[in-house]
PDB file of C-alpha atoms and ligand atoms in Angstrom:
ATOM      1  CA  MET A  12      16.763 -14.886  -4.527  1.00 48.00           C
ATOM      2  CA  THR A  13      18.301 -17.066  -7.491  1.00 46.00           C
ATOM      3  CA  THR A  14      15.800 -18.576  -8.582  1.00 52.00           C
ATOM      4  CA  LYS A  15      12.767 -16.815 -10.837  1.00 57.00           C
ATOM      5  CA  VAL A  16       9.556 -16.166  -9.375  1.00 62.00           C
ATOM      6  CA  PRO A  17       6.626 -15.616 -11.727  1.00 77.00           C
ATOM      7  CA  GLY A  18       6.095 -11.702 -11.282  1.00 95.00           C
ATOM      8  CA  ALA A  19       5.563  -8.440 -12.413  1.00 97.00           C
ATOM      9  CA  GLU A  20       9.498  -7.601 -12.826  1.00 96.00           C
ATOM     10  CA  ASP A  21       8.423  -8.496 -16.839  1.00 96.00           C
ATOM     11  CA  PHE A  22       6.132  -6.020 -16.919  1.00 98.00           C
ATOM     12  CA  VAL A  23       7.626  -3.169 -15.611  1.00 97.00           C
ATOM     13  CA  PRO A  24       9.364  -0.546 -17.675  1.00 97.00           C
ATOM     14  CA  ASP A  25      12.187   0.929 -16.686  1.00 96.00           C
ATOM     15  CA  THR A  26      11.065   4.582 -16.117  1.00 97.00           C
ATOM     16  CA  ARG A  27      11.004   6.875 -13.310  1.00 96.00           C
ATOM     17  CA  ASP A  28       7.821   8.393 -14.901  1.00 97.00           C
ATOM     18  CA  VAL A  29       4.945   7.499 -13.027  1.00 97.00           C
ATOM     19  CA  SER A  30       2.049   7.918 -15.579  1.00 97.00           C
ATOM     20  CA  ILE A  31       4.044   5.324 -18.036  1.00 98.00           C
ATOM     21  CA  LEU A  32       4.239   2.839 -14.895  1.00 98.00           C
ATOM     22  CA  ALA A  33       0.273   3.363 -14.234  1.00 98.00           C
ATOM     23  CA  ASP A  34      -0.472   2.310 -17.705  1.00 98.00           C
ATOM     24  CA  ALA A  35       1.618  -0.401 -18.188  1.00 98.00           C
ATOM     25  CA  VAL A  36       0.245  -1.817 -14.958  1.00 98.00           C
ATOM     26  CA  GLN A  37      -2.736  -2.702 -16.834  1.00 98.00           C
ATOM     27  CA  ALA A  38      -1.111  -5.217 -18.871  1.00 98.00           C
ATOM     28  CA  CYS A  39       0.615  -6.955 -15.989  1.00 98.00           C
ATOM     29  CA  ARG A  40      -0.185 -10.703 -15.627  1.00 97.00           C
ATOM     30  CA  GLY A  41       2.699 -11.098 -13.109  1.00 98.00           C
ATOM     31  CA  CYS A  42       0.341 -13.303 -11.094  1.00 98.00           C
ATOM     32  CA  GLU A  43      -3.478 -14.807 -11.380  1.00 97.00           C
ATOM     33  CA  LEU A  44      -5.111 -11.745  -9.408  1.00 98.00           C
ATOM     34  CA  TYR A  45      -5.615 -10.039 -12.980  1.00 98.00           C
ATOM     35  CA  ARG A  46      -8.269 -12.930 -13.954  1.00 97.00           C
ATOM     36  CA  ASP A  47     -10.797 -11.307 -11.590  1.00 96.00           C
ATOM     37  CA  ALA A  48     -10.355  -7.929 -10.861  1.00 98.00           C
ATOM     38  CA  THR A  49     -11.951  -5.137 -12.982  1.00 98.00           C
ATOM     39  CA  GLN A  50      -8.618  -3.263 -13.528  1.00 98.00           C
ATOM     40  CA  ALA A  51      -5.496  -2.506 -11.935  1.00 98.00           C
ATOM     41  CA  VAL A  52      -5.205   0.104  -9.073  1.00 98.00           C
ATOM     42  CA  PHE A  53      -1.986   1.989  -9.402  1.00 98.00           C
ATOM     43  CA  GLY A  54      -1.122   4.590  -6.835  1.00 98.00           C
ATOM     44  CA  GLN A  55      -2.055   8.221  -6.949  1.00 98.00           C
ATOM     45  CA  GLY A  56      -0.778  11.826  -6.060  1.00 97.00           C
ATOM     46  CA  SER A  57       2.168  14.008  -6.826  1.00 94.00           C
ATOM     47  CA  ALA A  58       5.069  12.293  -8.297  1.00 94.00           C
ATOM     48  CA  ASN A  59       6.984  15.091  -6.400  1.00 93.00           C
ATOM     49  CA  ALA A  60       5.556  13.876  -2.810  1.00 97.00           C
ATOM     50  CA  THR A  61       7.588  13.367  -0.077  1.00 96.00           C
ATOM     51  CA  VAL A  62       5.335  11.416   2.023  1.00 97.00           C
ATOM     52  CA  MET A  63       4.413   7.660   0.290  1.00 98.00           C
ATOM     53  CA  PHE A  64       1.347   5.590   1.706  1.00 98.00           C
ATOM     54  CA  VAL A  65       1.144   2.098   1.270  1.00 98.00           C
ATOM     55  CA  GLY A  66      -1.812   0.130   1.666  1.00 98.00           C
ATOM     56  CA  GLU A  67      -2.687  -3.729   1.073  1.00 98.00           C
ATOM     57  CA  GLN A  68      -4.299  -3.913  -2.183  1.00 98.00           C
ATOM     58  CA  PRO A  69      -7.970  -2.377  -3.586  1.00 98.00           C
ATOM     59  CA  GLY A  70     -11.165  -3.016  -2.258  1.00 97.00           C
ATOM     60  CA  ASP A  71     -14.446  -3.424  -4.254  1.00 96.00           C
ATOM     61  CA  GLN A  72     -15.002   0.594  -4.638  1.00 97.00           C
ATOM     62  CA  GLU A  73     -11.167   1.005  -5.210  1.00 98.00           C
ATOM     63  CA  ASP A  74     -11.206  -1.958  -7.961  1.00 98.00           C
ATOM     64  CA  GLN A  75     -14.586  -0.079  -9.791  1.00 97.00           C
ATOM     65  CA  ALA A  76     -13.039   3.549  -9.698  1.00 98.00           C
ATOM     66  CA  GLY A  77      -9.628   2.458 -10.464  1.00 98.00           C
ATOM     67  CA  GLU A  78      -8.285   4.841  -7.324  1.00 98.00           C
ATOM     68  CA  PRO A  79      -6.863   3.914  -3.879  1.00 98.00           C
ATOM     69  CA  PHE A  80      -8.311   4.403  -0.978  1.00 98.00           C
ATOM     70  CA  VAL A  81     -11.248   5.744  -2.109  1.00 98.00           C
ATOM     71  CA  GLY A  82     -13.734   3.346   0.145  1.00 97.00           C
ATOM     72  CA  PRO A  83     -14.840   2.814   3.439  1.00 96.00           C
ATOM     73  CA  ALA A  84     -11.144   2.359   4.637  1.00 97.00           C
ATOM     74  CA  GLY A  85     -10.081   5.334   2.415  1.00 98.00           C
ATOM     75  CA  LYS A  86     -12.762   7.687   4.301  1.00 98.00           C
ATOM     76  CA  LEU A  87     -11.533   6.680   7.807  1.00 98.00           C
ATOM     77  CA  LEU A  88      -7.709   7.206   6.489  1.00 98.00           C
ATOM     78  CA  ASP A  89      -8.734  10.663   5.421  1.00 98.00           C
ATOM     79  CA  LYS A  90     -10.211  11.062   9.096  1.00 98.00           C
ATOM     80  CA  ALA A  91      -6.983  10.030  10.569  1.00 98.00           C
ATOM     81  CA  LEU A  92      -4.855  12.285   8.222  1.00 98.00           C
ATOM     82  CA  VAL A  93      -6.756  15.313   9.343  1.00 98.00           C
ATOM     83  CA  ALA A  94      -6.513  14.539  13.009  1.00 98.00           C
ATOM     84  CA  ALA A  95      -2.861  13.916  12.398  1.00 97.00           C
ATOM     85  CA  GLY A  96      -2.834  17.406  10.193  1.00 96.00           C
ATOM     86  CA  ILE A  97      -1.379  15.324   7.330  1.00 96.00           C
ATOM     87  CA  ASP A  98      -2.704  17.352   3.934  1.00 94.00           C
ATOM     88  CA  ARG A  99      -3.486  13.687   1.628  1.00 91.00           C
ATOM     89  CA  GLU A 100      -3.231  16.008  -1.368  1.00 91.00           C
ATOM     90  CA  ARG A 101       0.642  16.118  -0.776  1.00 92.00           C
ATOM     91  CA  LEU A 102       0.667  12.338  -0.372  1.00 97.00           C
ATOM     92  CA  TYR A 103       1.567   9.231  -2.940  1.00 98.00           C
ATOM     93  CA  VAL A 104      -0.921   6.695  -2.003  1.00 98.00           C
ATOM     94  CA  THR A 105      -0.288   3.175  -3.114  1.00 98.00           C
ATOM     95  CA  ASN A 106      -0.914  -0.369  -2.441  1.00 98.00           C
ATOM     96  CA  ALA A 107       1.205  -3.377  -1.917  1.00 98.00           C
ATOM     97  CA  VAL A 108      -0.856  -5.374  -4.374  1.00 98.00           C
ATOM     98  CA  LYS A 109      -2.555  -3.526  -7.596  1.00 98.00           C
ATOM     99  CA  HIS A 110      -5.386  -6.356  -8.086  1.00 98.00           C
ATOM    100  CA  PHE A 111      -8.556  -6.579  -5.786  1.00 98.00           C
ATOM    101  CA  LYS A 112      -8.238 -10.152  -4.543  1.00 98.00           C
ATOM    102  CA  PHE A 113     -11.706 -11.470  -3.467  1.00 96.00           C
ATOM    103  CA  THR A 114     -14.082 -14.010  -2.683  1.00 94.00           C
ATOM    104  CA  LEU A 115     -17.668 -14.101  -4.388  1.00 88.00           C
ATOM    105  CA  PRO A 116     -19.669 -16.254  -1.484  1.00 82.00           C
ATOM    106  CA  GLU A 117     -22.645 -16.857  -3.432  1.00 79.00           C
ATOM    107  CA  ARG A 118     -23.998 -15.407  -6.924  1.00 75.00           C
ATOM    108  CA  GLY A 119     -25.193 -11.656  -6.714  1.00 74.00           C
ATOM    109  CA  LYS A 120     -23.720 -11.172  -2.833  1.00 77.00           C
ATOM    110  CA  ARG A 121     -20.809  -8.868  -2.582  1.00 84.00           C
ATOM    111  CA  ARG A 122     -17.538  -9.790  -2.917  1.00 91.00           C
ATOM    112  CA  ILE A 123     -15.533 -10.444   0.059  1.00 92.00           C
ATOM    113  CA  HIS A 124     -11.756  -9.324   0.166  1.00 94.00           C
ATOM    114  CA  LYS A 125      -9.218 -11.528   0.733  1.00 96.00           C
ATOM    115  CA  THR A 126      -5.733 -11.045   1.908  1.00 97.00           C
ATOM    116  CA  PRO A 127      -2.806 -11.620  -0.573  1.00 98.00           C
ATOM    117  CA  SER A 128      -0.884 -14.427  -0.281  1.00 97.00           C
ATOM    118  CA  ARG A 129       3.108 -13.504   0.182  1.00 97.00           C
ATOM    119  CA  THR A 130       3.598 -15.070  -3.279  1.00 97.00           C
ATOM    120  CA  GLU A 131       1.540 -12.336  -4.553  1.00 98.00           C
ATOM    121  CA  VAL A 132       2.934  -9.425  -2.679  1.00 98.00           C
ATOM    122  CA  VAL A 133       6.174 -10.529  -3.892  1.00 97.00           C
ATOM    123  CA  ALA A 134       5.083 -11.198  -7.132  1.00 97.00           C
ATOM    124  CA  CYS A 135       3.541  -7.382  -7.066  1.00 98.00           C
ATOM    125  CA  ARG A 136       6.291  -5.851  -5.370  1.00 97.00           C
ATOM    126  CA  PRO A 137       8.724  -4.964  -8.444  1.00 97.00           C
ATOM    127  CA  TRP A 138       5.390  -1.884  -9.369  1.00 98.00           C
ATOM    128  CA  LEU A 139       5.964  -0.622  -5.560  1.00 98.00           C
ATOM    129  CA  LEU A 140       9.720  -0.579  -5.955  1.00 96.00           C
ATOM    130  CA  ALA A 141       9.386   1.395  -9.052  1.00 97.00           C
ATOM    131  CA  GLU A 142       7.020   3.731  -7.414  1.00 97.00           C
ATOM    132  CA  LEU A 143       9.501   4.091  -4.824  1.00 97.00           C
ATOM    133  CA  ASP A 144      12.310   4.867  -6.955  1.00 96.00           C
ATOM    134  CA  ALA A 145       9.831   7.274  -8.838  1.00 97.00           C
ATOM    135  CA  VAL A 146       8.572   9.149  -6.201  1.00 97.00           C
ATOM    136  CA  ARG A 147      11.532   8.756  -3.922  1.00 96.00           C
ATOM    137  CA  PRO A 148       9.745   9.563  -0.771  1.00 96.00           C
ATOM    138  CA  GLN A 149      11.735  10.687   2.406  1.00 96.00           C
ATOM    139  CA  VAL A 150       8.842   9.547   4.817  1.00 97.00           C
ATOM    140  CA  LEU A 151       7.279   6.293   4.110  1.00 98.00           C
ATOM    141  CA  VAL A 152       4.174   5.081   5.907  1.00 98.00           C
ATOM    142  CA  LEU A 153       3.231   1.116   5.794  1.00 98.00           C
ATOM    143  CA  LEU A 154      -0.924   0.710   6.658  1.00 98.00           C
ATOM    144  CA  GLY A 155      -1.100  -2.802   7.674  1.00 98.00           C
ATOM    145  CA  ALA A 156       0.941  -6.245   8.021  1.00 98.00           C
ATOM    146  CA  THR A 157       0.761  -6.871   4.421  1.00 98.00           C
ATOM    147  CA  ALA A 158       2.678  -3.702   3.631  1.00 98.00           C
ATOM    148  CA  ALA A 159       4.670  -3.606   6.255  1.00 98.00           C
ATOM    149  CA  LYS A 160       6.097  -7.021   5.407  1.00 97.00           C
ATOM    150  CA  ALA A 161       6.585  -6.320   1.841  1.00 97.00           C
ATOM    151  CA  LEU A 162       9.009  -4.103   2.429  1.00 96.00           C
ATOM    152  CA  MET A 163      10.380  -4.446   5.966  1.00 96.00           C
ATOM    153  CA  GLY A 164      10.364  -8.439   5.126  1.00 95.00           C
ATOM    154  CA  ASP A 165       8.316 -11.474   6.345  1.00 95.00           C
ATOM    155  CA  ASP A 166       9.495 -11.624  10.000  1.00 96.00           C
ATOM    156  CA  PHE A 167       8.539  -7.971  10.507  1.00 97.00           C
ATOM    157  CA  ARG A 168       6.291  -7.535  13.581  1.00 98.00           C
ATOM    158  CA  LEU A 169       3.846  -4.596  13.078  1.00 97.00           C
ATOM    159  CA  THR A 170       2.164  -5.165  16.800  1.00 96.00           C
ATOM    160  CA  ALA A 171       5.688  -4.851  18.104  1.00 98.00           C
ATOM    161  CA  HIS A 172       6.992  -1.801  16.335  1.00 98.00           C
ATOM    162  CA  ARG A 173       4.405   0.206  14.830  1.00 98.00           C
ATOM    163  CA  GLY A 174       4.524   3.853  15.143  1.00 98.00           C
ATOM    164  CA  GLU A 175       8.434   3.379  15.961  1.00 98.00           C
ATOM    165  CA  VAL A 176      10.476   5.159  13.356  1.00 98.00           C
ATOM    166  CA  LEU A 177      12.336   3.058  11.016  1.00 97.00           C
ATOM    167  CA  ASN A 178      14.729   2.358   8.195  1.00 95.00           C
ATOM    168  CA  LEU A 179      13.917   0.283   5.134  1.00 94.00           C
ATOM    169  CA  PRO A 180      16.175  -2.902   4.895  1.00 92.00           C
ATOM    170  CA  ALA A 181      17.656  -3.944   1.833  1.00 85.00           C
ATOM    171  CA  ILE A 182      15.152  -5.952  -0.208  1.00 75.00           C
ATOM    172  CA  THR A 183      17.830  -8.060  -2.416  1.00 67.00           C
ATOM    173  CA  GLU A 184      15.663  -7.574  -5.497  1.00 72.00           C
ATOM    174  CA  PRO A 185      17.642  -5.973  -8.914  1.00 68.00           C
ATOM    175  CA  THR A 186      15.518  -3.128  -9.148  1.00 75.00           C
ATOM    176  CA  GLU A 187      15.944  -1.930  -5.348  1.00 79.00           C
ATOM    177  CA  PRO A 188      15.899   1.516  -5.372  1.00 85.00           C
ATOM    178  CA  ASP A 189      18.625   3.245  -3.933  1.00 87.00           C
ATOM    179  CA  ILE A 190      16.348   5.612  -1.230  1.00 91.00           C
ATOM    180  CA  ASP A 191      16.415   5.866   2.706  1.00 93.00           C
ATOM    181  CA  PRO A 192      12.888   6.863   3.801  1.00 96.00           C
ATOM    182  CA  ALA A 193      12.238   7.201   7.305  1.00 97.00           C
ATOM    183  CA  VAL A 194       9.746   4.284   7.668  1.00 97.00           C
ATOM    184  CA  VAL A 195       6.408   4.370   9.947  1.00 98.00           C
ATOM    185  CA  ALA A 196       4.291   1.385  10.102  1.00 98.00           C
ATOM    186  CA  THR A 197       0.799   1.040  11.656  1.00 98.00           C
ATOM    187  CA  VAL A 198      -2.428  -0.798  11.280  1.00 98.00           C
ATOM    188  CA  HIS A 199      -4.517  -0.807   8.468  1.00 98.00           C
ATOM    189  CA  PRO A 200      -7.269   1.754   8.830  1.00 98.00           C
ATOM    190  CA  SER A 201      -9.997  -1.289   7.940  1.00 97.00           C
ATOM    191  CA  SER A 202      -8.963  -2.870  11.234  1.00 96.00           C
ATOM    192  CA  VAL A 203     -10.088  -0.042  12.847  1.00 97.00           C
ATOM    193  CA  LEU A 204     -13.746  -0.483  11.162  1.00 95.00           C
ATOM    194  CA  ARG A 205     -13.278  -4.446  11.565  1.00 93.00           C
ATOM    195  CA  GLY A 206     -12.745  -4.078  15.132  1.00 88.00           C
ATOM    196  CA  PRO A 207     -15.263  -4.246  18.095  1.00 92.00           C
ATOM    197  CA  ALA A 208     -17.607  -0.957  18.267  1.00 93.00           C
ATOM    198  CA  GLU A 209     -16.453  -0.215  21.964  1.00 95.00           C
ATOM    199  CA  ASN A 210     -12.893   0.030  20.803  1.00 95.00           C
ATOM    200  CA  ARG A 211     -13.031   1.865  17.714  1.00 96.00           C
ATOM    201  CA  GLN A 212     -12.359   5.115  19.074  1.00 97.00           C
ATOM    202  CA  GLN A 213      -9.470   3.705  20.798  1.00 97.00           C
ATOM    203  CA  ALA A 214      -8.278   1.960  17.751  1.00 97.00           C
ATOM    204  CA  PHE A 215      -8.656   5.205  15.933  1.00 98.00           C
ATOM    205  CA  ASP A 216      -6.740   7.357  18.017  1.00 98.00           C
ATOM    206  CA  ALA A 217      -3.603   5.097  18.334  1.00 98.00           C
ATOM    207  CA  LEU A 218      -3.950   5.246  14.504  1.00 98.00           C
ATOM    208  CA  THR A 219      -3.933   9.000  14.662  1.00 98.00           C
ATOM    209  CA  GLU A 220      -0.918   8.876  17.215  1.00 98.00           C
ATOM    210  CA  ASP A 221       1.178   6.813  14.696  1.00 98.00           C
ATOM    211  CA  LEU A 222       0.417   9.076  11.459  1.00 98.00           C
ATOM    212  CA  ARG A 223       1.386  11.691  13.932  1.00 98.00           C
ATOM    213  CA  VAL A 224       4.836  10.287  14.260  1.00 98.00           C
ATOM    214  CA  ALA A 225       4.982  10.628  10.276  1.00 97.00           C
ATOM    215  CA  ALA A 226       3.726  14.114  10.596  1.00 97.00           C
ATOM    216  CA  GLY A 227       6.712  14.929  12.803  1.00 96.00           C
ATOM    217  CA  LEU A 228       9.175  13.762  10.488  1.00 95.00           C
ATOM    218  CA  ILE A 229       7.494  15.584   7.464  1.00 89.00           C
ATOM    219  CA  CYS A 230       7.997  18.737   9.419  1.00 71.00           C
ATOM    220  CA  GLY A 231      11.583  17.900  10.126  1.00 62.00           C
ATOM    221  CA  ARG A 232      12.348  16.834   6.667  1.00 56.00           C
ATOM    222  CA  ARG A 233      11.434  19.623   5.402  1.00 45.00           C
ATOM    223  CA  ARG A 234      13.331  22.039   7.320  1.00 38.00           C
TER     224      ARG A 234
HETATM  225  N1  URA B 317      -7.601  -1.052   1.432  1.00 80.04           N
HETATM  226  C1  URA B 317      -6.142  -0.935   1.023  1.00 80.04           C
HETATM  227  O1  URA B 317      -5.247  -1.549   1.753  1.00 80.04           O
HETATM  228  N2  URA B 317      -6.253  -0.266   0.106  1.00 80.04           N
HETATM  229  C2  URA B 317      -7.075   0.297  -0.600  1.00 80.04           C
HETATM  230  O2  URA B 317      -6.738   1.020  -1.522  1.00 80.04           O
HETATM  231  C3  URA B 317      -8.385   0.357  -0.377  1.00 80.04           C
HETATM  232  C4  URA B 317      -8.520  -0.653   0.913  1.00 80.04           C
HETATM  233 FE1  SF4 B 318       0.658  -7.866 -11.612  1.00 80.04          FE
HETATM  234 FE2  SF4 B 318       0.232  -7.037  -9.447  1.00 80.04          FE
HETATM  235 FE3  SF4 B 318      -1.553  -7.339 -10.569  1.00 80.04          FE
HETATM  236 FE4  SF4 B 318      -0.512  -9.352  -9.651  1.00 80.04          FE
HETATM  237  S1  SF4 B 318      -1.459  -8.483  -8.570  1.00 80.04           S
HETATM  238  S2  SF4 B 318      -1.338  -9.155 -11.901  1.00 80.04           S
HETATM  239  S3  SF4 B 318       1.717  -9.176 -10.160  1.00 80.04           S
HETATM  240  S4  SF4 B 318      -0.164  -6.173 -10.862  1.00 80.04           S
END
């Protein structure tokens, strides 16, 4: 990438200290999303975690709480983690985009999640790369197409490669961390909630199955 696109780069401090990053993200103006959101929602969990999970962006509840995956998608993720035998306490959990993007259909109505654009994902990626460089996970789980494309490239097809053990490609950014985690991409937990009720159990089981692949890697890498 030779042309300078607006982005978070100028706002990300040169540090591997997650708490310094988490403070600094509140001042980020790398894209327009900070304007309407309540606050930035940074990653959470142990800075020494072996496993990092990446979602899309904070939702309505996360935007208000300032914590990732505390709303309905987070509750479903918690259930799937239990089913896959992964302890959330041991994870570092974050999102590809740190501010909530939404539309307000009518005054006083509930804010509706909007998928972040490729430009916003790329603008926010320096924060994600800084988290990767700080936490240095051995296993990386990408939840949904936004997270998967953010790190695997825009051509990545989740439906073709979910549940496979993958490697991180070169990202061609100056701040690209020198790490080589095992990567598993799967669907976003909210896709399980949004799908038709009669398919929900099947979709949940498939998510759990992919998470078990990640769980197997965690055990393998600890030995
Ligand atoms: N969906 C996400 O991708 N991340 C959250 O933190 C909450 C919902
Ligand atoms: Fe910065 Fe990311 Fe928020 Fe945009 S979404 S303002 S790049 S932290």
